[in-house]
Coordinates of C-alpha atoms in Angstrom, one line a residue:
M1 CA 51.0 -0.9 -32.9
A2 CA 52.9 2.5 -33.1
A3 CA 49.6 4.3 -33.8
H4 CA 48.0 2.5 -30.8
I5 CA 50.9 3.5 -28.5
G6 CA 50.8 7.0 -29.8
R7 CA 47.1 7.2 -29.1
R8 CA 47.5 5.9 -25.6
L9 CA 50.3 8.5 -24.9
R10 CA 48.1 11.3 -26.1
K11 CA 45.4 9.9 -24.0
G12 CA 47.7 10.0 -20.9
A13 CA 48.5 13.6 -21.6
A14 CA 44.9 14.5 -21.9
T15 CA 44.0 12.6 -18.8
T16 CA 46.6 14.6 -16.8
A17 CA 45.4 17.9 -18.1
V18 CA 41.7 17.3 -17.7
A19 CA 42.2 15.9 -14.2
A20 CA 44.1 19.1 -13.3
A21 CA 41.3 21.3 -14.7
A22 CA 38.7 19.3 -12.7
V23 CA 40.8 19.8 -9.6
A24 CA 40.9 23.6 -10.1
A25 CA 37.2 23.8 -10.8
L26 CA 35.8 21.4 -8.3
S27 CA 38.0 21.0 -5.3
A28 CA 41.4 21.6 -3.8
S29 CA 42.0 17.9 -3.8
Q30 CA 40.6 15.2 -6.1
A31 CA 42.3 12.3 -4.5
P32 CA 40.5 11.7 -1.3
G33 CA 40.6 8.3 0.4
A34 CA 37.5 7.0 2.1
T35 CA 36.7 4.7 5.0
V36 CA 33.5 2.9 5.7
D37 CA 32.0 3.0 9.2
D38 CA 29.8 0.4 10.7
Q39 CA 26.8 1.8 8.8
G40 CA 28.3 1.4 5.4
R41 CA 28.9 5.1 5.1
Q42 CA 32.0 6.4 3.6
S43 CA 34.0 9.4 4.8
T44 CA 37.1 11.1 3.3
G45 CA 40.4 10.0 4.7
D46 CA 44.0 9.6 3.7
A47 CA 44.4 10.9 0.2
T48 CA 47.3 8.6 -0.6
S49 CA 45.5 5.3 -0.4
A50 CA 42.4 3.7 -1.9
P51 CA 39.3 3.2 0.4
D52 CA 39.2 -0.1 2.1
T53 CA 35.8 -1.6 1.7
A54 CA 34.0 -4.6 0.4
A55 CA 33.5 -4.5 -3.4
D56 CA 29.9 -5.4 -3.2
D57 CA 29.3 -2.4 -0.9
S58 CA 29.3 -0.2 -4.0
A59 CA 26.5 0.2 -6.6
T60 CA 28.6 -1.5 -9.2
G61 CA 30.6 -3.9 -7.1
N62 CA 33.6 -1.9 -8.2
S63 CA 33.2 -3.3 -11.7
P64 CA 35.4 -2.0 -14.5
Y65 CA 34.5 1.4 -16.0
Y66 CA 35.5 3.5 -19.0
T67 CA 38.5 5.7 -18.4
D68 CA 38.1 8.0 -21.4
L69 CA 38.2 11.6 -20.4
P70 CA 36.6 14.6 -22.0
P71 CA 38.5 17.0 -24.3
L72 CA 40.5 19.7 -22.7
N73 CA 38.1 22.4 -23.7
S74 CA 34.4 21.9 -23.1
P75 CA 31.9 23.4 -25.6
N76 CA 30.6 26.6 -24.0
P77 CA 27.7 27.0 -24.5
S78 CA 27.2 25.1 -27.7
P79 CA 28.9 22.4 -29.8
S80 CA 29.9 25.0 -32.4
A81 CA 32.9 26.1 -30.4
G82 CA 36.3 25.2 -31.9
S83 CA 37.1 24.1 -35.4
G84 CA 38.4 21.1 -37.2
D85 CA 38.9 17.7 -35.5
A86 CA 39.1 19.2 -32.0
G87 CA 35.8 21.0 -32.4
D88 CA 34.2 17.9 -33.8
Q89 CA 35.4 15.9 -30.9
R90 CA 34.1 18.4 -28.4
A91 CA 30.8 18.5 -30.1
G92 CA 30.5 14.7 -30.2
E93 CA 31.6 14.2 -26.6
A94 CA 29.2 16.9 -25.3
G95 CA 26.2 15.4 -27.1
I96 CA 23.9 13.2 -25.1
P97 CA 21.4 10.9 -26.8
A98 CA 17.9 12.4 -26.5
T99 CA 16.2 9.6 -24.5
V100 CA 19.1 9.2 -22.2
L101 CA 19.3 13.0 -21.6
D102 CA 15.6 13.0 -20.9
A103 CA 15.9 10.2 -18.4
Y104 CA 18.6 12.1 -16.5
K105 CA 16.6 15.3 -16.3
Q106 CA 13.4 13.4 -15.2
A107 CA 15.4 11.8 -12.4
E108 CA 16.7 15.2 -11.3
A109 CA 13.2 16.6 -11.2
T110 CA 11.9 13.6 -9.2
L111 CA 14.7 13.9 -6.7
R112 CA 14.1 17.6 -6.4
E113 CA 10.6 16.8 -5.2
K114 CA 11.3 13.7 -3.2
K115 CA 14.7 14.7 -1.6
P116 CA 15.1 18.4 -2.2
G117 CA 18.0 18.6 0.3
C118 CA 20.1 16.3 -1.9
N119 CA 20.5 18.9 -4.7
L120 CA 21.2 16.2 -7.3
P121 CA 22.3 17.7 -10.7
W122 CA 21.4 15.7 -13.8
Q123 CA 24.9 16.3 -15.0
L124 CA 26.2 14.0 -12.3
L125 CA 24.0 11.2 -13.6
A126 CA 25.3 12.0 -17.1
A127 CA 28.9 11.8 -15.9
I128 CA 28.3 8.4 -14.2
G129 CA 26.3 7.2 -17.2
K130 CA 29.2 8.2 -19.5
V131 CA 31.8 6.4 -17.4
E132 CA 29.7 3.3 -16.8
S133 CA 28.3 2.6 -20.2
G134 CA 29.1 5.4 -22.6
Q135 CA 25.5 6.8 -22.2
A136 CA 23.8 3.4 -22.8
R137 CA 26.3 2.6 -25.6
G138 CA 25.7 5.8 -27.5
G139 CA 22.0 5.9 -26.8
R140 CA 21.1 2.5 -28.3
V141 CA 17.7 2.4 -26.6
T142 CA 14.1 1.9 -27.6
A143 CA 11.4 4.6 -27.3
D144 CA 10.6 3.6 -23.7
G145 CA 14.3 3.8 -22.7
T146 CA 15.2 0.1 -22.7
T147 CA 18.6 -0.8 -24.1
V148 CA 18.4 -2.6 -27.5
T149 CA 20.6 -5.3 -26.0
P150 CA 21.3 -5.9 -22.3
I151 CA 24.4 -4.2 -21.0
L152 CA 26.5 -6.5 -18.8
G153 CA 29.9 -6.0 -17.2
P154 CA 32.3 -8.9 -16.8
Q155 CA 31.5 -11.6 -14.3
L156 CA 32.9 -10.7 -10.8
D157 CA 34.7 -14.0 -10.3
G158 CA 37.6 -12.7 -8.3
N159 CA 40.0 -13.2 -11.2
G160 CA 41.2 -9.6 -11.7
F161 CA 37.9 -8.3 -10.4
A162 CA 36.0 -8.4 -7.1
L163 CA 34.6 -11.8 -6.1
I164 CA 30.8 -11.6 -5.8
R165 CA 29.0 -14.9 -6.1
D166 CA 25.6 -15.0 -7.6
T167 CA 22.9 -13.2 -5.5
D168 CA 19.9 -13.2 -7.9
N169 CA 19.9 -16.8 -9.4
G170 CA 20.7 -15.2 -12.7
A171 CA 17.5 -13.1 -12.8
Y172 CA 19.1 -9.9 -13.9
D173 CA 22.5 -10.9 -15.4
G174 CA 21.8 -14.5 -16.6
N175 CA 24.7 -15.8 -14.6
R176 CA 24.0 -18.3 -11.8
M177 CA 27.6 -18.5 -10.7
Y178 CA 28.8 -14.9 -10.2
D179 CA 27.2 -11.5 -10.3
Q180 CA 27.7 -9.1 -13.2
A181 CA 26.9 -5.4 -13.3
V182 CA 23.8 -4.7 -15.3
G183 CA 22.4 -1.9 -17.4
P184 CA 23.4 1.6 -18.4
M185 CA 24.2 2.6 -14.8
Q186 CA 25.9 -0.8 -14.1
F187 CA 24.1 -1.9 -10.9
I188 CA 25.1 -5.3 -9.4
P189 CA 22.0 -7.5 -8.8
S190 CA 22.1 -7.4 -5.0
T191 CA 22.1 -3.6 -5.1
W192 CA 19.5 -3.3 -7.8
D193 CA 17.3 -5.6 -5.7
W194 CA 16.7 -2.8 -3.2
A195 CA 17.8 0.4 -5.1
G196 CA 15.8 -0.3 -8.3
R197 CA 13.1 2.2 -9.2
D198 CA 10.3 2.4 -11.9
G199 CA 11.3 5.6 -13.7
N200 CA 9.1 5.3 -16.8
G201 CA 5.9 4.3 -15.1
D202 CA 5.4 0.9 -16.7
G203 CA 5.1 -0.9 -13.4
R204 CA 8.5 -2.6 -13.7
K205 CA 12.0 -2.0 -12.3
D206 CA 14.3 -2.8 -15.1
P207 CA 18.1 -2.2 -14.7
N208 CA 18.4 -2.1 -18.5
N209 CA 15.9 0.7 -18.8
I210 CA 17.6 4.1 -18.7
Y211 CA 14.7 5.8 -17.0
D212 CA 14.6 3.2 -14.2
A213 CA 18.3 3.1 -13.9
A214 CA 18.8 6.8 -13.8
L215 CA 16.2 7.3 -11.1
A216 CA 17.7 4.4 -9.1
A217 CA 21.1 6.0 -9.4
G218 CA 19.7 9.3 -8.2
H219 CA 18.2 7.7 -5.1
Y220 CA 21.4 5.8 -4.5
L221 CA 23.5 8.9 -4.6
C222 CA 21.0 10.8 -2.3
R223 CA 20.9 8.3 0.5
F224 CA 22.2 9.1 4.0
D225 CA 20.9 12.6 3.6
W226 CA 23.9 13.6 1.5
D227 CA 23.9 17.2 0.0
L228 CA 25.6 16.9 -3.3
S229 CA 26.1 20.7 -3.5
Q230 CA 28.7 20.1 -0.8
Q231 CA 32.0 18.9 -2.1
G232 CA 32.6 16.4 0.7
D233 CA 29.2 14.8 0.3
L234 CA 29.6 14.8 -3.5
R235 CA 32.9 12.8 -3.2
K236 CA 31.3 10.4 -0.7
A237 CA 28.4 9.7 -3.0
I238 CA 30.6 9.1 -6.1
L239 CA 33.0 6.8 -4.2
S240 CA 30.0 4.9 -2.9
Y241 CA 29.1 4.2 -6.5
N242 CA 32.5 2.7 -7.4
N243 CA 35.1 2.8 -4.6
S244 CA 38.1 4.1 -6.6
T245 CA 39.9 7.4 -6.5
D246 CA 40.6 7.1 -10.2
Y247 CA 36.9 6.6 -10.8
L248 CA 36.1 9.6 -8.6
N249 CA 38.5 11.8 -10.7
T250 CA 37.0 10.5 -14.0
V251 CA 33.4 11.2 -13.0
L252 CA 34.3 14.7 -11.7
S253 CA 36.0 15.5 -15.0
W254 CA 32.9 14.6 -17.0
L255 CA 30.7 16.4 -14.5
E256 CA 32.6 19.6 -15.0
F257 CA 32.6 19.0 -18.8
Y258 CA 28.8 18.6 -18.9
R259 CA 28.2 21.5 -16.6
R260 CA 30.0 23.8 -19.1
G261 CA 27.7 22.8 -22.0
T262 CA 25.9 19.9 -23.6
H263 CA 23.2 19.3 -26.2
E264 CA 20.8 16.7 -27.4
I265 CA 21.7 14.3 -30.2
P266 CA 19.6 11.5 -31.8
D267 CA 19.5 8.2 -30.1
G268 CA 22.1 5.8 -31.2
T269 CA 24.5 8.4 -32.5
G270 CA 26.5 9.1 -29.3
A271 CA 30.3 8.8 -29.1
L272 CA 31.5 5.4 -27.8
P273 CA 34.3 5.3 -25.3
V274 CA 37.3 3.2 -25.9
D275 CA 39.6 2.6 -22.9
R276 CA 38.6 0.7 -19.7
S277 CA 40.0 0.5 -16.3
D278 CA 40.6 -3.3 -16.7
D279 CA 42.6 -3.0 -19.9
T280 CA 45.6 -4.4 -18.0
A281 CA 43.8 -6.1 -15.1
R282 CA 44.0 -9.6 -16.6
P283 CA 47.2 -10.2 -18.5
G284 CA 46.7 -12.4 -21.5
V285 CA 42.9 -12.0 -21.5
T286 CA 41.2 -9.6 -23.9
P287 CA 38.7 -7.7 -21.7
S288 CA 35.1 -7.5 -22.8
A289 CA 33.5 -4.1 -22.8
P290 CA 30.4 -3.5 -20.7
G291 CA 27.5 -4.6 -22.8
T292 CA 29.1 -7.9 -23.9
T293 CA 29.3 -11.3 -22.3
P294 CA 31.9 -13.9 -23.2
P295 CA 30.2 -16.5 -25.4
A296 CA 29.2 -19.6 -23.6
R297 CA 30.6 -23.0 -24.5
P298 CA 28.3 -25.9 -24.9
G299 CA 27.5 -27.2 -21.4
K300 CA 29.3 -24.3 -19.8
P301 CA 27.6 -21.3 -18.0
S302 CA 28.0 -18.0 -19.7
G303 CA 31.2 -16.2 -18.8
S304 CA 33.1 -19.4 -17.8
R305 CA 36.8 -19.5 -18.6
P306 CA 37.6 -21.9 -21.5
S307 CA 39.2 -25.3 -20.8
P308 CA 42.8 -25.9 -22.0
S309 CA 43.1 -26.9 -25.6
P310 CA 43.5 -30.7 -26.2
A311 CA 47.0 -31.9 -27.1
A312 CA 47.7 -32.1 -30.8
P313 CA 48.7 -35.4 -32.3
G314 CA 52.4 -36.0 -31.5
N315 CA 53.5 -37.8 -34.8
G316 CA 52.9 -35.0 -37.3
G317 CA 55.9 -32.9 -36.3
S318 CA 53.7 -30.4 -34.4
P319 CA 54.4 -30.1 -30.7
S320 CA 51.6 -30.9 -28.4
T321 CA 50.1 -28.2 -26.2
P322 CA 51.7 -28.3 -22.8
P323 CA 49.4 -29.2 -20.0
V324 CA 47.8 -26.3 -18.2
T325 CA 47.6 -26.3 -14.4
P326 CA 44.1 -25.5 -13.4
P327 CA 43.7 -22.5 -11.1
P328 CA 43.3 -23.2 -7.4
A329 CA 39.9 -23.5 -6.0
T330 CA 38.4 -20.2 -5.0
P331 CA 38.6 -19.8 -1.2
P332 CA 35.3 -19.3 0.6
T333 CA 34.2 -15.7 1.2
P334 CA 33.1 -14.5 4.6
T335 CA 29.5 -14.7 3.3
D336 CA 30.0 -18.4 2.5
T337 CA 30.9 -19.1 6.2
V338 CA 27.7 -17.6 7.7
H339 CA 25.5 -20.2 9.2
H340 CA 22.9 -18.0 11.0
L341 CA 22.1 -14.5 12.2
E342 CA 21.5 -13.5 15.8
D343 CA 19.9 -10.5 17.4
A344 CA 22.8 -8.4 18.7
G345 CA 21.0 -6.8 21.7
T346 CA 18.3 -4.7 19.9
G347 CA 16.0 -3.0 22.4
T348 CA 12.3 -2.3 22.1
L349 CA 11.5 -0.7 18.8
T350 CA 8.8 1.8 19.5
A351 CA 8.4 5.4 18.4
M352 CA 5.7 8.0 18.1
A353 CA 4.6 9.0 14.6
G354 CA 6.9 11.5 13.1
Y355 CA 9.7 10.8 15.5
T356 CA 13.0 8.9 15.1
F357 CA 13.3 5.5 16.8
A358 CA 15.7 5.7 19.8
E359 CA 16.7 2.0 19.2
R360 CA 18.4 0.7 16.1
V361 CA 18.2 -2.8 14.7
S362 CA 21.4 -4.7 15.4
T363 CA 22.3 -8.1 13.9
R364 CA 25.3 -10.4 14.3
A365 CA 26.5 -12.9 11.6
E366 CA 27.9 -16.1 13.0
T367 CA 29.4 -19.4 11.9
E368 CA 27.9 -22.7 12.9
A369 CA 30.2 -22.7 15.9
G370 CA 29.0 -19.2 16.9
K371 CA 32.1 -17.3 15.8
A372 CA 31.6 -13.8 14.5
V373 CA 31.9 -13.2 10.7
A374 CA 33.1 -9.8 9.6
K375 CA 32.6 -8.2 6.1
V376 CA 29.3 -9.8 5.5
R377 CA 26.5 -7.7 3.9
I378 CA 23.2 -7.7 5.9
R379 CA 20.1 -6.5 4.2
F380 CA 17.5 -4.9 6.4
T381 CA 14.0 -4.7 4.8
L382 CA 10.9 -3.0 6.2
V383 CA 7.9 -5.4 6.0
G384 CA 4.2 -4.6 6.6
D385 CA 1.7 -1.8 6.2
T386 CA 3.9 1.2 7.2
D387 CA 5.3 4.4 5.9
T388 CA 8.2 4.3 8.3
T389 CA 11.6 4.5 6.5
F390 CA 15.3 4.3 7.3
T391 CA 17.2 7.6 7.5
G392 CA 17.3 8.9 4.0
G393 CA 13.8 7.7 3.0
E394 CA 14.6 4.2 1.9
T395 CA 12.8 1.0 2.9
V396 CA 15.8 -1.2 2.4
A397 CA 19.3 -0.7 3.8
T398 CA 22.4 -2.9 3.3
V399 CA 25.1 -2.7 6.0
T400 CA 28.4 -4.6 6.2
T401 CA 29.2 -6.4 9.5
D402 CA 32.1 -5.0 11.5
A403 CA 35.0 -6.9 13.1
S404 CA 32.6 -8.2 15.8
G405 CA 30.3 -9.6 13.2
V406 CA 27.6 -6.9 13.9
A407 CA 25.7 -4.8 11.5
V408 CA 23.7 -1.9 12.8
A409 CA 20.9 -0.7 10.6
P410 CA 20.4 3.1 10.0
A411 CA 18.0 4.8 12.3
L412 CA 14.3 4.2 11.7
Q413 CA 12.2 7.3 11.0
A414 CA 8.5 6.8 11.9
G415 CA 5.9 8.0 9.4
E416 CA 2.3 8.9 10.2
R417 CA 0.9 5.4 9.9
T418 CA 0.4 3.9 13.3
G419 CA 0.6 0.2 14.1
A420 CA 3.0 -2.7 14.0
F421 CA 5.4 -3.7 11.2
A422 CA 8.6 -5.7 11.0
V423 CA 12.3 -5.2 10.1
Q424 CA 13.7 -8.3 8.4
A425 CA 17.4 -9.0 8.5
A426 CA 19.0 -11.3 5.9
V427 CA 22.4 -12.2 4.5
V428 CA 22.9 -10.9 1.0
G429 CA 23.9 -13.8 -1.3
R430 CA 23.0 -16.6 1.1
S431 CA 19.8 -18.4 2.0
V432 CA 20.2 -18.6 5.7
K433 CA 17.4 -18.0 8.2
G434 CA 17.0 -14.3 8.8
V435 CA 16.0 -12.4 12.0
P436 CA 12.6 -10.5 12.2
Y437 CA 12.3 -7.6 14.5
K438 CA 8.9 -6.2 15.6
A439 CA 8.5 -2.5 15.6
T440 CA 5.5 -0.3 16.5
V441 CA 4.5 3.3 15.7
T442 CA 2.2 4.9 18.2
A443 CA -0.1 7.9 17.6
R444 CA 1.3 11.4 18.1
A445 CA 0.9 12.5 21.7
A446 CA 1.3 15.5 24.0
D447 CA 2.0 15.4 27.7
A448 CA 1.1 19.0 28.3
L449 CA -1.4 21.6 27.1
A450 CA -1.3 25.3 27.9
L451 CA -3.6 28.2 27.2
A452 CA -2.1 30.8 24.9
G453 CA -2.7 34.2 26.3
E454 CA -3.4 35.4 29.9
K455 CA -7.1 36.2 29.7
E456 CA -9.8 33.6 29.8
P457 CA -12.6 34.0 27.2
T458 CA -15.7 35.9 28.2
C459 CA -19.0 36.6 26.4
V460 CA -22.5 38.1 27.0
A461 CA -25.4 35.7 27.1
G462 CA -26.9 35.2 23.6
G463 CA -23.7 36.5 22.0
E464 CA -20.4 35.1 20.7
F465 CA -17.0 34.9 22.1
A466 CA -14.8 37.5 20.5
Q467 CA -11.6 36.0 21.8
P468 CA -10.8 32.5 20.3
V469 CA -9.5 29.7 22.4
Q470 CA -5.8 29.1 21.5
V471 CA -3.7 26.4 23.1
K472 CA -0.2 24.9 22.7
A473 CA 0.7 21.2 23.0
T474 CA 4.1 20.0 24.0
Y475 CA 5.8 16.6 24.4
R476 CA 8.8 16.4 26.8
G477 CA 9.1 20.1 26.5
E478 CA 9.2 20.3 22.7
A479 CA 6.3 21.4 20.5
A480 CA 4.0 18.5 19.7
G481 CA 2.8 19.0 16.2
K482 CA 0.0 17.1 14.4
V483 CA -1.5 15.9 17.7
A484 CA -5.2 14.9 17.8
V485 CA -7.2 17.0 20.3
T486 CA -10.8 16.6 21.5
A487 CA -12.7 19.6 22.8
T488 CA -15.8 19.0 25.0
L489 CA -17.9 21.5 27.0
V490 CA -18.3 19.4 30.2
T491 CA -20.9 19.7 32.9
S492 CA -18.4 20.4 35.7
A493 CA -14.8 19.6 36.7
D494 CA -16.1 16.4 38.4
D495 CA -18.6 15.5 35.7
P496 CA -17.1 14.9 32.3
A497 CA -20.6 14.5 30.7
E498 CA -21.3 16.9 27.9
N499 CA -23.2 20.0 29.0
D500 CA -26.6 20.7 27.6
K501 CA -26.5 24.4 28.1
G502 CA -24.1 27.3 28.0
P503 CA -21.4 27.9 25.3
Y504 CA -21.4 25.9 22.1
F505 CA -19.8 25.4 18.8
K506 CA -21.6 25.3 15.4
D507 CA -21.4 22.4 12.9
A508 CA -21.4 22.8 9.1
D509 CA -25.2 23.3 9.2
G510 CA -25.1 25.9 11.9
K511 CA -26.5 23.7 14.6
A512 CA -25.2 23.9 18.1
V513 CA -22.6 21.2 19.2
R514 CA -20.7 20.9 22.4
S515 CA -18.1 18.3 21.5
L516 CA -15.5 18.4 18.7
T517 CA -13.2 15.6 17.6
G518 CA -10.6 15.5 14.8
L519 CA -8.9 18.7 15.8
R520 CA -5.1 18.7 15.4
T521 CA -2.3 20.9 16.4
D522 CA -0.1 22.5 13.7
A523 CA 3.6 21.8 13.1
D524 CA 4.4 24.2 16.0
G525 CA 2.0 22.4 18.4
Q526 CA -0.5 25.2 18.3
L527 CA -4.3 25.0 17.9
T528 CA -6.9 27.6 17.5
L529 CA -10.4 26.3 18.2
P530 CA -13.5 27.2 16.1
K531 CA -15.6 30.2 17.3
L532 CA -17.7 29.7 20.4
Y533 CA -21.2 31.0 20.9
A534 CA -23.4 31.5 24.1
D535 CA -27.0 30.7 24.7
D536 CA -29.1 32.7 27.1
T537 CA -27.6 31.0 30.2
A538 CA -25.2 33.1 32.2
G539 CA -22.6 31.6 34.4
T540 CA -19.2 29.9 34.4
F541 CA -18.6 26.9 32.2
L542 CA -15.7 24.5 31.5
L543 CA -14.2 23.6 28.1
R544 CA -12.1 20.5 28.5
L545 CA -9.3 19.7 26.0
T546 CA -7.7 16.3 25.9
T547 CA -5.0 14.7 23.7
A548 CA -3.5 11.3 23.1
G549 CA -0.8 10.8 25.7
G550 CA -2.9 12.1 28.6
A551 CA -2.6 15.8 28.4
T552 CA -5.7 17.6 29.7
L553 CA -6.6 21.3 30.0
D554 CA -9.7 22.9 31.4
V555 CA -10.5 26.3 30.1
K556 CA -12.9 28.5 32.1
L557 CA -15.5 30.3 30.0
T558 CA -17.5 33.1 31.5
V559 CA -21.0 34.1 30.2
E560 CA -22.2 37.4 31.7
P561 CA -25.9 38.2 31.9
A562 CA -27.3 40.4 29.1
A563 CA -28.0 44.0 30.1
A564 CA -31.6 44.7 31.2
P565 CA -33.6 46.6 28.6
S566 CA -34.7 50.2 29.4
P567 CA -38.3 50.4 30.7
E568 CA -41.1 51.9 28.5
P569 CA -42.5 55.3 29.7
D570 CA -45.8 55.2 31.7
P571 CA -48.3 57.7 30.2
S572 CA -50.2 58.0 33.5
T573 CA -47.2 59.5 35.1
D574 CA -46.4 62.0 32.3
P575 CA -47.0 65.7 33.3
A576 CA -50.1 67.5 31.8
P577 CA -49.4 69.6 28.8
S578 CA -48.9 73.3 29.5
T579 CA -51.7 75.9 28.8
D580 CA -49.6 79.0 29.2
P581 CA -49.9 80.9 25.9
S582 CA -46.5 82.2 26.3
T583 CA -45.0 78.8 25.9
D584 CA -47.3 77.7 23.0
P585 CA -45.9 79.0 19.7
S586 CA -49.2 78.6 18.1
E587 CA -50.7 81.1 20.5
T588 CA -48.1 83.7 20.2
P589 CA -49.9 87.1 19.4
A590 CA -49.1 88.8 16.1
A591 CA -46.7 91.7 16.3

């Protein structure tokens, strides 16, 4: 016991020192509070209090985590720094199992391409992976990155932990009563359902696969267009993973440690953490580490609390076990009281390709009597053949209802695919009727076209126009990029039929064509047409440009007559050759 207490005291001293080092290296303050707005976004607030948000708004459901901190001195740049036990400890802590390290770096590379503005460092994934599961329990993974045994946190039954009733029918965690955090990055099932990714390309999204889990964690941390190179966004992202200031400080300490130096070690040889945040959360109950589940009793679901021991016989001198009062029934959560969802005044959902929808989906959670229900998670899912996403590039968003029972989805960002799709609103953890919302993406359009340059193109009959036709398209005064344009040489201003003479374009085979489709403005709304040629017909002609949205521009093309050729000389009018010997060199007398 004395040794144990001594270790914990030394642990406390190390914790204080490392936290102080992380403060100096990373931020002027490592104890920010956070609040959650009506979009489920967190912002820094009062540093003296913990953020006030629903537990299942975080990736982990605010599950317990490892509180072990790195050694005071990080290895820089290699594990050879230091000597003796301290050096060995630094080397062991800095080592990351090979497959796990590869998964973190692959996730960073993918996010650098998919969301370059996020600036996700792989060391942040390593820090979270260390705190959540001890790097997949020291790298006990198979060759494809799947953990040798499933990693499960304790059931979130409200007894010392958050209360999150089953949302996946036990599909991920094997528990049909309560949710449990799953895998090396400790996602709760309701979050993995939308945040899960296939990181190793096997066609599956497995929370117990480190490649899948690391990529999912990266996307989760990069949502809401957070820039993790900015200290404020970095704190928000970490707090969104587990909403605890102590958790934030622990992750930041490991982040700084790994940034100063790390190295690859064989799978299965990583250092295992010891202390957990719930070591004293449930007095009288020995906490199970992530990666273990309390053994199930016959006839009892896994993770259930054991029944009181039966009374011993009373005649043998042994006192009988006193009766145990069963715990009170768990009160219903807000989610339990939801009877249905209602549209909360969402307007028409229409946007042009590439633009942000002006309207946002708004849903209200209500009881059977029509009373608003706050603190209920609403999942918004995009359904149909569309490349539209929510802000941040996700196709699923989960938002908690506010005091009026309303959840407003993040703004929709239209992709390039036109047509109708749906946004489905549903209650997380309940099978109540959802609300579908129809949305439409229209083709990119321009409401104005203008000729670039002051001079109208001119050419000589039979020649080619030296000056290309350049135009700029705008929509509501802004440059209209990627807008389809049709160019046709029309008969006249009143006759839109294609002209059969005058200027023309050339197709790929060099043949004359007087109508072009498939033209498109660039990102700045500008378009330079292919070269124009002229036949032998002189005169004034019209080139008509039209776009989706109704913009039209007529460009006047002038073809001047070709210059008349010089006449051939007439021999009959030529003067007779001179017979004057003085002018004929051949007749000049000899000197």
